[in-house]
Short mmCIF file of C-alpha atoms and ligand atoms in Angstrom, two decimals:
data_model
loop_
_atom_site.label_atom_id
_atom_site.label_comp_id
_atom_site.label_asym_id
_atom_site.label_seq_id
_atom_site.Cartn_x
_atom_site.Cartn_y
_atom_site.Cartn_z
CA MET Y 22 0.00 0.00 0.00
CA ILE Y 23 1.16 3.50 -0.87
CA LYS Y 24 -0.39 6.58 0.62
CA VAL Y 25 0.61 10.10 -0.32
CA GLU Y 26 -0.85 12.95 1.69
CA ASP Y 27 -0.66 16.66 0.85
CA LEU Y 28 2.76 16.17 -0.57
CA SER Y 29 4.65 19.27 -1.65
CA PHE Y 30 8.19 19.51 -2.80
CA CYS Y 31 10.60 22.19 -3.92
CA TYR Y 32 14.17 22.33 -5.10
CA SER Y 33 16.26 25.08 -3.54
CA GLN Y 34 18.64 26.72 -5.91
CA LYS Y 35 20.84 29.63 -4.91
CA GLY Y 36 18.54 30.35 -2.00
CA GLN Y 37 15.49 30.39 -4.24
CA GLN Y 38 12.72 27.88 -3.79
CA HIS Y 39 11.40 26.33 -6.92
CA TRP Y 40 8.14 24.53 -6.21
CA VAL Y 41 7.83 21.41 -8.26
CA LEU Y 42 4.94 19.58 -6.61
CA LYS Y 43 2.02 21.01 -4.71
CA ASP Y 44 -0.55 19.22 -2.52
CA ILE Y 45 -0.41 15.80 -4.08
CA SER Y 46 -2.63 13.19 -2.43
CA PHE Y 47 -3.43 9.70 -3.61
CA ALA Y 48 -3.40 6.12 -2.45
CA VAL Y 49 -2.71 2.85 -4.18
CA LYS Y 50 -3.85 -0.36 -2.51
CA THR Y 51 -2.40 -3.81 -2.75
CA LYS Y 52 -3.16 -5.54 -6.06
CA GLU Y 53 -3.88 -2.20 -7.69
CA SER Y 54 -1.74 -0.31 -10.12
CA CYS Y 55 -1.23 3.33 -10.77
CA ALA Y 56 -0.17 5.38 -13.77
CA ILE Y 57 1.06 8.94 -13.42
CA ILE Y 58 0.91 11.06 -16.54
CA GLY Y 59 1.66 14.68 -17.24
CA PRO Y 60 3.47 17.07 -19.54
CA SER Y 61 7.25 17.16 -19.61
CA GLY Y 62 8.82 18.91 -16.65
CA CYS Y 63 5.71 18.77 -14.46
CA GLY Y 64 7.56 16.89 -11.75
CA LYS Y 65 6.84 13.23 -12.51
CA SER Y 66 10.39 12.10 -11.89
CA SER Y 67 10.57 14.15 -8.72
CA LEU Y 68 7.38 12.47 -7.50
CA LEU Y 69 8.89 9.07 -8.17
CA PHE Y 70 12.07 10.00 -6.30
CA LEU Y 71 9.87 10.99 -3.37
CA LEU Y 72 8.01 7.68 -3.50
CA ALA Y 73 11.32 5.83 -3.60
CA GLY Y 74 12.59 7.76 -0.59
CA LEU Y 75 15.44 9.31 -2.57
CA LEU Y 76 14.09 12.79 -1.83
CA GLN Y 77 12.36 13.91 1.32
CA PRO Y 78 9.03 15.79 1.16
CA VAL Y 79 9.09 19.45 2.11
CA GLN Y 80 5.47 19.24 3.22
CA GLY Y 81 3.09 16.33 3.66
CA LYS Y 82 4.17 12.74 3.69
CA VAL Y 83 4.65 9.53 1.79
CA GLN Y 84 3.56 6.38 3.57
CA ILE Y 85 4.47 2.97 2.37
CA ALA Y 86 3.24 -0.15 4.12
CA GLU Y 87 5.74 -1.46 6.59
CA LYS Y 88 8.30 -3.96 5.42
CA SER Y 89 7.31 -3.50 1.81
CA ARG Y 90 10.16 -3.42 -0.63
CA CYS Y 91 10.42 -1.08 -3.61
CA GLY Y 92 11.95 -2.03 -6.91
CA THR Y 93 12.78 1.08 -8.88
CA ILE Y 94 13.52 1.79 -12.52
CA LEU Y 95 14.80 5.29 -13.11
CA GLN Y 96 14.30 7.28 -16.28
CA ASN Y 97 17.93 7.35 -17.40
CA PHE Y 98 21.30 6.03 -16.32
CA GLY Y 99 19.78 3.26 -14.26
CA LEU Y 100 21.82 0.31 -15.49
CA PHE Y 101 25.51 0.24 -14.73
CA PRO Y 102 27.52 0.10 -17.94
CA TRP Y 103 30.45 -1.40 -16.03
CA LYS Y 104 28.49 -4.45 -14.94
CA THR Y 105 27.30 -7.31 -17.10
CA VAL Y 106 23.62 -8.13 -17.39
CA TYR Y 107 24.05 -10.83 -14.77
CA GLU Y 108 25.92 -8.53 -12.39
CA ASN Y 109 23.37 -5.76 -12.87
CA VAL Y 110 20.50 -8.07 -12.08
CA ALA Y 111 22.26 -9.72 -9.16
CA LEU Y 112 23.11 -6.39 -7.58
CA GLY Y 113 20.03 -6.16 -5.37
CA LEU Y 114 20.93 -9.50 -3.80
CA VAL Y 115 24.65 -8.77 -3.62
CA LEU Y 116 23.97 -5.58 -1.67
CA GLN Y 117 21.82 -7.54 0.76
CA LYS Y 118 24.74 -9.93 1.17
CA VAL Y 119 22.77 -12.94 -0.02
CA ASN Y 120 25.44 -15.54 -0.63
CA LYS Y 121 26.40 -16.18 -4.22
CA ARG Y 122 25.24 -19.77 -4.43
CA GLU Y 123 21.81 -18.89 -3.09
CA ALA Y 124 21.46 -15.86 -5.34
CA LYS Y 125 22.44 -17.61 -8.56
CA PRO Y 126 19.23 -19.56 -9.25
CA GLN Y 127 17.09 -16.53 -8.39
CA VAL Y 128 19.06 -14.28 -10.71
CA GLU Y 129 19.09 -16.85 -13.48
CA GLN Y 130 15.37 -17.43 -13.19
CA ILE Y 131 14.47 -13.77 -13.50
CA ILE Y 132 16.90 -13.32 -16.41
CA GLU Y 133 15.22 -16.30 -18.05
CA GLU Y 134 11.75 -14.83 -17.46
CA MET Y 135 12.83 -11.63 -19.16
CA GLY Y 136 14.14 -13.65 -22.09
CA LEU Y 137 17.74 -12.58 -21.59
CA SER Y 138 19.44 -15.90 -20.85
CA ALA Y 139 21.64 -15.69 -23.92
CA PHE Y 140 22.84 -12.25 -22.94
CA ALA Y 141 23.74 -12.73 -19.29
CA GLN Y 142 27.42 -12.01 -19.89
CA TYR Y 143 26.85 -9.00 -22.14
CA TYR Y 144 27.38 -5.42 -21.05
CA PRO Y 145 24.38 -3.05 -21.29
CA GLY Y 146 26.19 -1.14 -24.03
CA GLN Y 147 25.91 -4.23 -26.22
CA LEU Y 148 22.12 -4.51 -25.91
CA SER Y 149 19.21 -2.87 -27.70
CA GLY Y 150 17.03 -0.37 -25.87
CA GLY Y 151 14.27 -2.91 -25.32
CA MET Y 152 16.68 -5.44 -23.88
CA GLN Y 153 18.18 -2.84 -21.59
CA GLN Y 154 14.75 -2.07 -20.22
CA ARG Y 155 14.16 -5.76 -19.60
CA VAL Y 156 17.42 -5.88 -17.67
CA ALA Y 157 16.25 -2.91 -15.61
CA LEU Y 158 12.99 -4.72 -14.97
CA ALA Y 159 14.82 -7.90 -13.99
CA ARG Y 160 17.03 -5.97 -11.60
CA ALA Y 161 14.06 -4.33 -9.97
CA LEU Y 162 12.21 -7.65 -9.68
CA VAL Y 163 15.00 -9.80 -8.31
CA ILE Y 164 14.53 -8.46 -4.79
CA ARG Y 165 10.86 -9.58 -4.94
CA PRO Y 166 9.47 -6.10 -4.44
CA ASP Y 167 5.98 -5.29 -3.24
CA ILE Y 168 6.02 -2.04 -5.18
CA LEU Y 169 7.53 -1.47 -8.58
CA LEU Y 170 8.29 2.18 -9.29
CA MET Y 171 8.99 2.91 -12.95
CA ASP Y 172 9.92 6.23 -14.49
CA GLU Y 173 9.10 6.21 -18.21
CA PRO Y 174 10.48 2.71 -18.53
CA LEU Y 175 9.50 2.34 -22.17
CA SER Y 176 9.84 5.83 -23.59
CA SER Y 177 12.83 5.16 -25.83
CA LEU Y 178 11.39 2.08 -27.50
CA ASP Y 179 9.74 1.50 -30.85
CA ALA Y 180 5.99 0.92 -30.85
CA LEU Y 181 6.07 -2.86 -31.15
CA THR Y 182 8.72 -3.47 -28.50
CA ARG Y 183 6.88 -1.03 -26.34
CA GLU Y 184 3.62 -2.96 -26.51
CA ARG Y 185 5.43 -6.19 -25.80
CA LEU Y 186 7.02 -4.76 -22.70
CA GLN Y 187 3.73 -3.24 -21.60
CA ASN Y 188 2.31 -6.75 -21.69
CA LEU Y 189 5.30 -7.95 -19.71
CA ILE Y 190 4.70 -5.35 -17.02
CA LEU Y 191 1.04 -6.33 -17.00
CA ASN Y 192 2.02 -9.96 -16.40
CA VAL Y 193 4.37 -8.95 -13.62
CA TRP Y 194 1.56 -7.01 -11.97
CA GLN Y 195 -0.93 -9.84 -12.19
CA GLU Y 196 1.36 -12.75 -11.38
CA LYS Y 197 3.80 -11.40 -8.84
CA GLU Y 198 1.47 -9.35 -6.70
CA VAL Y 199 3.45 -6.18 -7.01
CA ILE Y 200 1.96 -2.72 -7.15
CA PRO Y 201 3.23 -1.12 -10.35
CA VAL Y 202 3.48 2.65 -10.34
CA VAL Y 203 4.26 3.78 -13.88
CA VAL Y 204 5.27 7.31 -14.69
CA THR Y 205 4.71 7.96 -18.37
CA HIS Y 206 3.92 10.61 -20.91
CA SER Y 207 2.14 8.15 -23.16
CA ILE Y 208 -1.63 8.27 -22.94
CA GLU Y 209 -2.11 4.70 -24.24
CA GLU Y 210 0.41 3.37 -21.76
CA ALA Y 211 -1.31 5.06 -18.85
CA VAL Y 212 -4.68 3.64 -19.89
CA PHE Y 213 -3.27 0.19 -20.54
CA LEU Y 214 -1.43 -0.16 -17.24
CA GLY Y 215 -3.07 2.11 -14.70
CA LEU Y 216 -6.04 0.91 -12.67
CA GLN Y 217 -5.89 4.42 -11.36
CA ILE Y 218 -4.59 7.22 -13.54
CA ILE Y 219 -3.31 10.41 -12.04
CA VAL Y 220 -2.97 13.37 -14.35
CA LEU Y 221 -0.53 16.05 -13.30
CA GLY Y 222 -0.52 19.64 -14.47
CA SER Y 223 2.65 21.66 -14.51
CA ALA Y 224 4.24 24.60 -12.70
CA PRO Y 225 3.82 23.54 -9.97
CA GLY Y 226 2.91 19.91 -10.50
CA ARG Y 227 -0.51 19.22 -9.06
CA ILE Y 228 -3.25 16.68 -9.65
CA ILE Y 229 -5.68 17.99 -12.24
CA GLU Y 230 -7.59 14.79 -12.86
CA ARG Y 231 -7.98 11.28 -11.52
CA VAL Y 232 -9.35 8.59 -13.75
CA ASP Y 233 -10.75 5.31 -12.49
CA ASN Y 234 -9.77 2.77 -15.05
CA LYS Y 235 -11.11 -0.47 -13.59
CA GLU Y 236 -10.86 -2.38 -16.84
CA ALA Y 237 -7.08 -2.08 -17.03
CA GLY Y 238 -5.47 -5.46 -17.27
CA GLN Y 239 -8.48 -7.25 -18.70
CA VAL Y 240 -8.01 -9.38 -21.78
CA GLY Y 241 -8.65 -7.47 -24.99
CA TYR Y 242 -8.90 -4.12 -23.27
CA ARG Y 243 -6.47 -2.47 -25.63
CA GLN Y 244 -8.72 -3.26 -28.60
CA SER Y 245 -11.99 -2.23 -26.94
CA SER Y 246 -13.84 0.98 -27.63
CA LEU Y 247 -13.80 1.80 -23.95
CA PHE Y 248 -9.99 1.96 -24.17
CA PHE Y 249 -10.23 4.60 -26.85
CA GLN Y 250 -12.80 6.56 -24.89
CA ARG Y 251 -10.50 6.62 -21.90
CA CYS Y 252 -7.59 7.69 -24.05
CA ASN Y 253 -9.63 10.54 -25.49
CA MET Y 254 -10.72 11.58 -22.03
CA LEU Y 255 -7.11 11.79 -20.89
CA ARG Y 256 -6.11 13.53 -24.06
CA SER Y 257 -8.64 16.30 -23.59
CA ALA Y 258 -7.65 16.76 -19.95
CA LEU Y 259 -4.00 17.06 -20.95
CA THR Y 260 -4.60 19.39 -23.90
CA GLU Y 261 -6.70 21.66 -21.74
CA GLU Y 262 -3.84 21.82 -19.26
CA CYS Y 263 -1.33 22.56 -21.99
CA ASN Y 264 -3.49 25.30 -23.49
CA VAL Y 265 -3.41 27.10 -20.17
CA CYS Y 266 0.36 27.16 -20.00
CA MET G 22 42.66 0.50 -31.68
CA PHE G 23 45.49 0.52 -34.15
CA ALA G 24 47.33 -2.63 -35.04
CA LYS G 25 50.82 -3.62 -33.92
CA ARG G 26 51.88 -3.36 -37.55
CA ASP G 27 50.94 0.34 -37.58
CA ILE G 28 53.07 1.01 -34.53
CA LEU G 29 56.00 -0.75 -36.16
CA LEU G 30 55.54 1.26 -39.33
CA ALA G 31 55.42 4.50 -37.35
CA ALA G 32 58.60 3.52 -35.51
CA ILE G 33 60.42 2.78 -38.76
CA LEU G 34 59.22 6.06 -40.22
CA LEU G 35 60.50 7.96 -37.18
CA LEU G 36 63.88 6.28 -37.52
CA CYS G 37 64.02 7.27 -41.20
CA GLU G 38 63.23 10.86 -40.35
CA TRP G 39 65.90 10.80 -37.68
CA GLU G 40 68.41 9.41 -40.19
CA ILE G 41 67.56 12.07 -42.75
CA ALA G 42 67.79 14.85 -40.15
CA ALA G 43 71.12 13.50 -38.94
CA LEU G 44 72.50 13.40 -42.48
CA LEU G 45 71.27 16.90 -43.28
CA LEU G 46 72.34 18.45 -40.01
CA HIS G 47 75.67 16.68 -39.94
CA SER G 48 76.28 17.68 -36.34
CA MET G 49 77.81 15.87 -33.38
CA ALA G 50 74.68 16.74 -31.42
CA LEU G 51 72.57 14.48 -33.60
CA PRO G 52 74.26 11.13 -34.24
CA GLN G 53 72.79 8.72 -36.74
CA PRO G 54 70.22 6.29 -35.39
CA TRP G 55 72.13 3.13 -36.30
CA GLU G 56 75.11 4.35 -34.25
CA VAL G 57 72.87 4.97 -31.28
CA LEU G 58 70.96 1.73 -31.67
CA ALA G 59 74.20 -0.23 -32.00
CA ASP G 60 75.55 1.42 -28.85
CA PHE G 61 72.30 0.91 -26.99
CA GLY G 62 71.99 -2.71 -28.18
CA GLY G 63 75.56 -3.41 -27.14
CA LYS G 64 74.97 -1.98 -23.68
CA LEU G 65 71.78 -3.99 -23.36
CA LEU G 66 73.57 -7.20 -24.31
CA THR G 67 76.53 -6.60 -22.01
CA GLY G 68 74.10 -5.57 -19.31
CA LYS G 69 75.71 -2.16 -18.86
CA ILE G 70 72.49 -0.20 -19.15
CA VAL G 71 70.07 -2.82 -17.88
CA ASP G 72 70.31 -1.96 -14.21
CA ASP G 73 69.95 1.73 -15.02
CA ILE G 74 66.72 1.02 -16.87
CA ILE G 75 65.48 -1.12 -14.00
CA ILE G 76 66.41 1.45 -11.35
CA SER G 77 64.82 4.31 -13.28
CA GLY G 78 61.77 2.16 -13.94
CA LEU G 79 61.38 1.29 -10.29
CA ARG G 80 61.75 4.91 -9.23
CA ALA G 81 59.13 6.02 -11.75
CA LEU G 82 56.77 3.21 -10.81
CA ALA G 83 57.17 3.80 -7.09
CA GLY G 84 56.54 7.51 -7.61
CA VAL G 85 53.45 6.95 -9.69
CA ALA G 86 52.18 4.30 -7.30
CA LEU G 87 52.70 6.53 -4.27
CA GLY G 88 51.12 9.51 -6.00
CA ALA G 89 48.14 7.51 -7.24
CA ALA G 90 47.62 5.66 -3.98
CA THR G 91 47.21 8.94 -2.14
CA ALA G 92 45.49 10.98 -4.82
CA ILE G 93 42.79 8.51 -5.87
CA PRO G 94 41.09 7.92 -2.50
CA LEU G 95 41.32 11.61 -1.64
CA GLY G 96 39.97 12.67 -5.03
CA LEU G 97 37.04 10.28 -4.76
CA LEU G 98 36.19 11.53 -1.29
CA ILE G 99 36.43 15.19 -2.24
CA GLY G 100 34.32 14.66 -5.33
CA ASN G 101 31.58 12.93 -3.40
CA GLU G 102 31.41 14.57 -0.01
CA PRO G 103 30.20 18.17 -0.41
CA LEU G 104 31.71 19.22 2.90
CA LEU G 105 35.19 18.01 1.96
CA GLN G 106 34.70 19.54 -1.44
CA ARG G 107 34.06 22.94 0.13
CA ARG G 108 36.93 22.68 2.58
CA ILE G 109 39.66 21.14 0.47
CA SER G 110 39.02 22.33 -3.09
CA PRO G 111 40.21 25.90 -2.37
CA PHE G 112 43.56 24.47 -1.32
CA ILE G 113 43.83 22.43 -4.48
CA TYR G 114 42.89 25.51 -6.45
CA LEU G 115 45.77 27.43 -4.88
CA LEU G 116 48.34 24.65 -4.81
CA TYR G 117 47.78 22.92 -8.14
CA PRO G 118 49.10 25.64 -10.47
CA ILE G 119 52.39 26.00 -8.55
CA PRO G 120 55.27 24.32 -10.41
CA HIS G 121 56.00 21.64 -7.84
CA VAL G 122 59.53 20.92 -9.11
CA VAL G 123 60.67 24.02 -7.27
CA LEU G 124 59.95 22.18 -4.04
CA LEU G 125 62.95 19.94 -4.70
CA PRO G 126 65.19 21.60 -2.06
CA LEU G 127 62.47 21.15 0.53
CA VAL G 128 61.92 17.52 -0.45
CA ILE G 129 65.64 16.85 -0.16
CA ILE G 130 65.81 18.43 3.28
CA LEU G 131 62.85 16.33 4.41
CA PHE G 132 63.65 13.03 2.74
CA GLY G 133 67.41 13.11 2.19
CA ILE G 134 69.21 12.86 -1.14
CA GLY G 135 68.61 9.16 -1.67
CA ASN G 136 65.93 7.31 -3.58
CA LEU G 137 63.15 8.39 -1.25
CA SER G 138 63.33 12.06 -2.18
CA LYS G 139 63.39 11.12 -5.88
CA ILE G 140 60.28 9.01 -5.47
CA VAL G 141 58.54 11.61 -3.35
CA MET G 142 59.27 14.28 -5.92
CA ILE G 143 57.66 12.22 -8.68
CA ALA G 144 54.75 11.33 -6.40
CA LEU G 145 54.19 14.94 -5.44
CA ILE G 146 53.77 16.12 -8.99
CA ILE G 147 51.73 13.12 -10.10
CA PHE G 148 49.57 13.53 -7.00
CA PHE G 149 48.04 16.81 -8.11
CA GLN G 150 47.45 15.69 -11.67
CA ILE G 151 45.61 12.58 -10.57
CA LEU G 152 43.84 14.28 -7.69
CA VAL G 153 42.23 16.91 -9.88
CA THR G 154 41.13 14.42 -12.55
CA THR G 155 39.76 11.99 -9.99
CA ARG G 156 37.85 14.65 -8.13
CA ASP G 157 36.29 16.01 -11.30
CA ALA G 158 35.40 12.52 -12.51
CA ALA G 159 33.75 11.75 -9.18
CA LYS G 160 31.80 15.01 -9.29
CA ASP G 161 30.56 14.19 -12.78
CA ILE G 162 28.95 10.88 -11.91
CA HIS G 163 25.31 11.05 -12.94
CA GLN G 164 23.04 11.33 -9.93
CA ASN G 165 20.85 8.51 -11.22
CA TYR G 166 23.68 5.99 -10.90
CA LEU G 167 23.89 6.82 -7.22
CA TYR G 168 20.11 6.85 -6.87
CA SER G 169 19.82 3.48 -8.59
CA LEU G 170 22.08 1.89 -6.05
CA GLN G 171 20.43 3.66 -3.14
CA THR G 172 17.05 2.25 -4.14
CA LEU G 173 18.59 -1.19 -3.73
CA GLY G 174 19.53 -0.28 -0.19
CA ALA G 175 23.25 0.28 -0.59
CA THR G 176 25.52 1.47 2.19
CA LYS G 177 28.05 4.23 1.62
CA TRP G 178 30.84 1.70 1.26
CA GLN G 179 28.85 -0.24 -1.35
CA LEU G 180 28.21 3.02 -3.18
CA TYR G 181 31.95 3.46 -3.52
CA CYS G 182 32.59 -0.13 -4.56
CA HIS G 183 29.79 -0.54 -7.08
CA VAL G 184 29.40 2.93 -8.55
CA ILE G 185 31.95 5.57 -7.67
CA VAL G 186 35.10 3.56 -8.28
CA PRO G 187 34.05 1.84 -11.54
CA ALA G 188 32.46 5.03 -12.88
CA THR G 189 35.66 7.01 -12.41
CA LEU G 190 38.17 4.27 -13.16
CA PRO G 191 38.58 4.91 -16.91
CA LYS G 192 39.28 8.59 -16.30
CA ILE G 193 41.67 7.81 -13.45
CA LEU G 194 43.60 5.38 -15.62
CA THR G 195 43.80 7.95 -18.40
CA ALA G 196 45.17 10.46 -15.92
CA MET G 197 47.74 7.89 -14.82
CA ARG G 198 48.72 7.23 -18.41
CA ILE G 199 49.29 10.93 -18.94
CA SER G 200 51.24 11.13 -15.71
CA ILE G 201 53.70 8.51 -16.98
CA GLY G 202 55.10 11.11 -19.36
CA THR G 203 55.46 13.53 -16.49
CA ALA G 204 57.05 10.90 -14.27
CA VAL G 205 59.75 10.08 -16.81
CA ALA G 206 60.45 13.79 -17.31
CA ILE G 207 60.87 14.32 -13.57
CA LEU G 208 63.03 11.22 -13.47
CA PHE G 209 65.52 12.98 -15.72
CA PHE G 210 65.48 15.92 -13.34
CA VAL G 211 65.85 14.02 -10.07
CA GLU G 212 68.48 11.64 -11.40
CA SER G 213 70.77 14.51 -12.21
CA PHE G 214 71.94 14.72 -8.62
CA ALA G 215 73.28 12.44 -5.92
CA THR G 216 73.19 9.22 -7.88
CA THR G 217 75.39 7.32 -10.30
CA LYS G 218 72.62 5.03 -11.44
CA GLY G 219 69.63 5.60 -13.65
CA LEU G 220 68.97 6.83 -17.16
CA GLY G 221 68.83 10.45 -16.07
CA TYR G 222 72.34 10.11 -14.71
CA ILE G 223 73.56 8.47 -17.91
CA ILE G 224 72.22 11.33 -19.98
CA MET G 225 73.72 14.03 -17.77
CA ASP G 226 77.03 12.20 -17.49
CA SER G 227 77.39 11.58 -21.24
CA TRP G 228 76.46 15.15 -21.89
CA GLY G 229 79.23 16.31 -19.55
CA ARG G 230 81.71 14.11 -21.40
CA ALA G 231 80.35 15.25 -24.76
CA ASN G 232 79.69 11.60 -25.65
CA TYR G 233 76.63 12.15 -27.77
CA VAL G 234 76.13 8.58 -28.83
CA ALA G 235 75.98 7.49 -25.18
CA LEU G 236 73.70 10.44 -24.46
CA TYR G 237 71.29 9.24 -27.12
CA SER G 238 71.51 5.73 -25.74
CA GLY G 239 70.25 7.16 -22.46
CA ILE G 240 67.47 8.98 -24.27
CA THR G 241 66.56 5.79 -26.11
CA GLY G 242 66.41 4.01 -22.76
CA MET G 243 64.10 6.66 -21.39
CA ALA G 244 61.87 6.50 -24.42
CA LEU G 245 61.72 2.73 -24.11
CA LEU G 246 60.92 3.01 -20.41
CA GLY G 247 58.17 5.57 -20.96
CA PHE G 248 56.71 3.46 -23.74
CA THR G 249 56.77 0.29 -21.64
CA LEU G 250 55.08 1.97 -18.68
CA TYR G 251 52.50 3.50 -20.98
CA LEU G 252 51.82 0.12 -22.52
CA LEU G 253 51.51 -1.42 -19.07
CA LEU G 254 48.83 1.08 -18.07
CA ASP G 255 47.10 0.64 -21.39
CA ARG G 256 46.91 -3.11 -20.76
CA MET G 257 45.74 -2.50 -17.22
CA GLU G 258 42.94 -0.29 -18.49
CA ARG G 259 41.82 -2.99 -20.93
CA TYR G 260 41.86 -5.54 -18.18
CA LEU G 261 40.11 -3.42 -15.54
CA CYS G 262 37.57 -1.69 -17.78
CA PRO G 263 36.39 -4.32 -20.26
CA TRP G 264 33.06 -2.51 -20.74
CA ASN G 265 34.95 0.31 -22.45
CA HIS G 266 36.21 -2.02 -25.13
CA ILE G 267 33.11 -3.65 -26.52
CA GLU G 268 32.69 -3.61 -30.24
N1 ATP E 326 18.03 18.43 -9.11
C1 ATP E 326 17.22 19.45 -9.46
N2 ATP E 326 17.45 20.70 -9.01
C2 ATP E 326 16.66 21.71 -9.34
N3 ATP E 326 15.57 21.61 -10.11
C3 ATP E 326 15.27 20.40 -10.61
C4 ATP E 326 16.07 19.25 -10.30
N4 ATP E 326 15.53 18.19 -10.92
C5 ATP E 326 14.45 18.65 -11.57
N5 ATP E 326 14.28 19.97 -11.39
C6 ATP E 326 13.19 20.79 -11.94
O1 ATP E 326 11.97 20.28 -11.46
C7 ATP E 326 10.99 20.26 -12.47
C8 ATP E 326 10.41 18.87 -12.60
O2 ATP E 326 11.41 17.99 -13.04
P1 ATP E 326 11.12 16.43 -13.25
O3 ATP E 326 12.36 15.82 -13.76
O4 ATP E 326 10.53 15.90 -12.02
O5 ATP E 326 10.02 16.51 -14.42
P2 ATP E 326 9.41 15.32 -15.28
O6 ATP E 326 7.94 15.47 -15.24
O7 ATP E 326 9.99 14.02 -14.88
O8 ATP E 326 9.92 15.70 -16.73
P3 ATP E 326 10.18 14.69 -17.97
O9 ATP E 326 8.84 14.29 -18.51
O10 ATP E 326 10.93 15.54 -18.95
O11 ATP E 326 10.97 13.56 -17.47
C9 ATP E 326 11.65 20.78 -13.72
O12 ATP E 326 11.24 22.11 -13.91
C10 ATP E 326 13.11 20.71 -13.44
O13 ATP E 326 13.76 21.81 -14.04
MG1 MG E 327 11.11 12.60 -15.78
#
């Protein structure tokens, strides 16, 4: 469970406060998922950093159920170019000092699930964008997280690879009992993955719309007319916001 | 990477240019390469110059090792800990541009005229070069690399082992490679006093006796030494940073 209450955040630069997020409140329950969408620079990444505990709120609070673990995929520079695929994925376990022999089958299994077995000894620089994102996913999943925080995990991919990985994330959500929180600027992605969609406006980032999207994750949803309706709904909310600024 | 054949070709070309220059100049100060190579080869075979090369090599290596061993940890710390950065960087700013060779008298007073002061002198100059590069490399690490590891629950020590050191290693090794040139140059300087061993001594001594062929033998030895050390670090970089050499 994630609960965010009246969260505000600012960056201080040269003594000046630059408010990035203002009064954000939402909750995501176990077995749910959440998509956060908004125009570029509205503070999506900052919000994710706050959820991951990498930044501390200036006002309000972020509550995450006790003992729950977060797997995180950052927008850029998440994978370590100096580690092989195997080493990258194993890192979460290595840091927890799980012994090598115990970690090996877990790491190998998750690499296998992501379809990367043949590339375990490759460096990230030798992989395609889609493969790199699967490595990032594997690394986040290897610690068996309860919450999976993802910052535009698929933004650099071509349409087909993107849909395939969206399905992969959907499977992870439904089979592993993790709460996916996906930050995205793609309307279709938000509607496909988010049981709850939070639309942020910019300067400062605040919630301008919440969309209940109960059908997310159902078979054939992407092809249904309801899917398109939802997309259009989001689109008009976002265009309205962008017309203002 | 260029092939071994290209290096060989370049070496032969350099020798040709040297030969032509020597023929044109026709001066004692520039003997012909075959004379020098014959002299150098002879000294190598009879072992006359071997211990000088080894001694010079050890001095240079010890100096670089001492300089790097102190500069790298300090540079990494300064680059990553904002407080240290604020406190120590002004000193680096003031001390770095000073030509450190002028500290030789002080180094001799402190460490005597033996090998130690020679090594310390090399280390001192290398220290600043590597320190500045290391600090800047550590400062330049993308925040998300650090964040990524923190989300996996890393301790500070793990942050250094898994991110900070590998992220800066290529730049540190480049700085060390550059510092080899400096080390050999300082070698020439510090071997001009209080020693009768080493390539620097050979050069100074032959110069004094106006034996230009022997002088060039010494220079050849130094060039060979610099090249070998450079090659060593190049190999080390390939071994330690394999991710930088993927096709
Ligand atoms: N470290 C920082 N210091 C100061 N300001 C920052 C910092 N990081 C981000 N900002 C500012 O905060 C605002 C929100 O940035 P953020 O990266 O959270 O946006 P975003 O919604 O993720 O954008 P994008 O869609 O481009 O990824 C931007 O105006 C940015 O300039
Ligand atoms: Mg972002």
